[in-house]
PDB file of C-alpha atoms in Angstrom:
ATOM      1  CA  UNK A   5      -7.958   0.130   8.378  1.00  0.00           C
ATOM      2  CA  UNK A   6      -8.442  -1.462   4.903  1.00  0.00           C
ATOM      3  CA  UNK A   7      -8.868   0.987   2.093  1.00  0.00           C
ATOM      4  CA  UNK A   8     -11.991   0.707   0.088  1.00  0.00           C
ATOM      5  CA  UNK A   9     -11.311   3.662  -2.521  1.00  0.00           C
ATOM      6  CA  UNK A  10      -8.133   4.746  -4.165  1.00  0.00           C
ATOM      7  CA  UNK A  11      -9.135   8.296  -3.175  1.00  0.00           C
ATOM      8  CA  UNK A  12      -8.499   7.003   0.507  1.00  0.00           C
ATOM      9  CA  UNK A  13      -5.006   5.847  -0.382  1.00  0.00           C
ATOM     10  CA  UNK A  14      -4.020   9.404  -1.616  1.00  0.00           C
ATOM     11  CA  UNK A  15      -5.135  11.019   1.622  1.00  0.00           C
ATOM     12  CA  UNK A  16      -2.161   9.290   3.439  1.00  0.00           C
ATOM     13  CA  UNK A  17       1.590   9.802   3.028  1.00  0.00           C
ATOM     14  CA  UNK A  18       2.306   6.163   2.745  1.00  0.00           C
ATOM     15  CA  UNK A  19       0.358   2.878   1.857  1.00  0.00           C
ATOM     16  CA  UNK A  20       1.253  -0.771   2.825  1.00  0.00           C
ATOM     17  CA  UNK A  21       0.328  -3.120   0.031  1.00  0.00           C
ATOM     18  CA  UNK A  22      -0.063  -6.547   1.493  1.00  0.00           C
ATOM     19  CA  UNK A  23       0.388  -9.139  -1.208  1.00  0.00           C
ATOM     20  CA  UNK A  24       0.680 -12.816  -0.713  1.00  0.00           C
ATOM     21  CA  UNK A  25       2.696 -13.287  -4.089  1.00  0.00           C
ATOM     22  CA  UNK A  26       5.167 -10.552  -3.894  1.00  0.00           C
ATOM     23  CA  UNK A  27       5.413  -9.812  -0.091  1.00  0.00           C
ATOM     24  CA  UNK A  28       4.201  -6.784   1.970  1.00  0.00           C
ATOM     25  CA  UNK A  29       5.770  -3.539   1.145  1.00  0.00           C
ATOM     26  CA  UNK A  30       5.314   0.128   2.298  1.00  0.00           C
ATOM     27  CA  UNK A  31       5.356   2.775  -0.333  1.00  0.00           C
ATOM     28  CA  UNK A  32       5.205   6.405  -0.679  1.00  0.00           C
ATOM     29  CA  UNK A  33       1.724   7.349  -2.217  1.00  0.00           C
ATOM     30  CA  UNK A  34       3.647   9.019  -5.117  1.00  0.00           C
ATOM     31  CA  UNK A  35       5.428   5.647  -5.956  1.00  0.00           C
ATOM     32  CA  UNK A  36       4.854   4.218  -9.479  1.00  0.00           C
ATOM     33  CA  UNK A  37       3.519   1.137  -8.099  1.00  0.00           C
ATOM     34  CA  UNK A  38       0.769   2.831  -6.167  1.00  0.00           C
ATOM     35  CA  UNK A  39      -1.808   3.371  -9.021  1.00  0.00           C
ATOM     36  CA  UNK A  40      -5.607   3.192  -9.336  1.00  0.00           C
ATOM     37  CA  UNK A  41      -5.424   0.384 -11.685  1.00  0.00           C
ATOM     38  CA  UNK A  42      -3.335  -1.846  -9.276  1.00  0.00           C
ATOM     39  CA  UNK A  43      -5.562  -0.856  -6.435  1.00  0.00           C
ATOM     40  CA  UNK A  44      -8.822  -1.499  -8.527  1.00  0.00           C
ATOM     41  CA  UNK A  45      -7.422  -5.067  -9.532  1.00  0.00           C
ATOM     42  CA  UNK A  46      -6.294  -6.203  -6.081  1.00  0.00           C
ATOM     43  CA  UNK A  47      -9.032  -4.733  -3.980  1.00  0.00           C
ATOM     44  CA  UNK A  48     -12.187  -4.446  -5.959  1.00  0.00           C
ATOM     45  CA  UNK A  49     -11.789  -6.992  -8.777  1.00  0.00           C
ATOM     46  CA  UNK A  50     -10.020  -9.641  -6.842  1.00  0.00           C
ATOM     47  CA  UNK A  51     -11.934  -8.795  -3.603  1.00  0.00           C
ATOM     48  CA  UNK A  52      -8.579  -8.742  -1.580  1.00  0.00           C
ATOM     49  CA  UNK A  53      -8.214 -12.517  -2.105  1.00  0.00           C
ATOM     50  CA  UNK A  54      -4.334 -12.150  -2.458  1.00  0.00           C
ATOM     51  CA  UNK A  55      -3.973  -8.917  -0.380  1.00  0.00           C
ATOM     52  CA  UNK A  56      -5.111  -5.531   0.370  1.00  0.00           C
ATOM     53  CA  UNK A  57      -3.964  -1.767   0.952  1.00  0.00           C
ATOM     54  CA  UNK A  58      -3.616  -0.302   4.379  1.00  0.00           C
ATOM     55  CA  UNK A  59      -2.984   3.537   4.788  1.00  0.00           C
ATOM     56  CA  UNK A  60      -0.121   4.890   6.898  1.00  0.00           C
ATOM     57  CA  UNK A  61       0.353   8.552   7.980  1.00  0.00           C
ATOM     58  CA  UNK A  62       3.943   8.062   9.277  1.00  0.00           C
ATOM     59  CA  UNK A  63       6.568   5.589   9.141  1.00  0.00           C
ATOM     60  CA  UNK A  64       6.636   5.570  12.855  1.00  0.00           C
ATOM     61  CA  UNK A  65       3.268   3.999  12.797  1.00  0.00           C
ATOM     62  CA  UNK A  66       4.686   0.791  11.085  1.00  0.00           C
ATOM     63  CA  UNK A  67       4.603  -2.037  13.403  1.00  0.00           C
ATOM     64  CA  UNK A  68       4.217  -5.008  11.200  1.00  0.00           C
ATOM     65  CA  UNK A  69       7.486  -6.745  10.845  1.00  0.00           C
ATOM     66  CA  UNK A  70       6.442  -8.525   7.638  1.00  0.00           C
ATOM     67  CA  UNK A  71       6.460  -5.094   5.803  1.00  0.00           C
ATOM     68  CA  UNK A  72       9.568  -3.998   3.962  1.00  0.00           C
ATOM     69  CA  UNK A  73      10.250  -0.717   2.148  1.00  0.00           C
ATOM     70  CA  UNK A  74       9.759  -0.520  -1.600  1.00  0.00           C
ATOM     71  CA  UNK A  75      13.157  -0.795  -3.366  1.00  0.00           C
ATOM     72  CA  UNK A  76      11.897   1.713  -5.922  1.00  0.00           C
ATOM     73  CA  UNK A  77      10.464   4.618  -3.990  1.00  0.00           C
ATOM     74  CA  UNK A  78      12.342   4.003  -0.806  1.00  0.00           C
ATOM     75  CA  UNK A  79       9.870   5.763   1.558  1.00  0.00           C
ATOM     76  CA  UNK A  80      11.453   8.177   3.945  1.00  0.00           C
ATOM     77  CA  UNK A  81       9.893   9.992   6.879  1.00  0.00           C
ATOM     78  CA  UNK A  82       7.897  13.086   5.885  1.00  0.00           C
TER      79      UNK A  82
END
């Protein structure tokens, strides 16, 4: 499910940021890269042209092999 508001991002433990320029990464929702400004630019302003956000409750739900863990927040199972 693609997210349409930043409030939806904060309701999950993790978020996958799909990005055609920098690659697909899973982040903890507390990561410094998970910000309302970044979300608004990618999803709302750019209309998901170069990527989108997808919520994730547990890391066990991660099935996309193109997604790698963020090197900053290093998401761990909750």
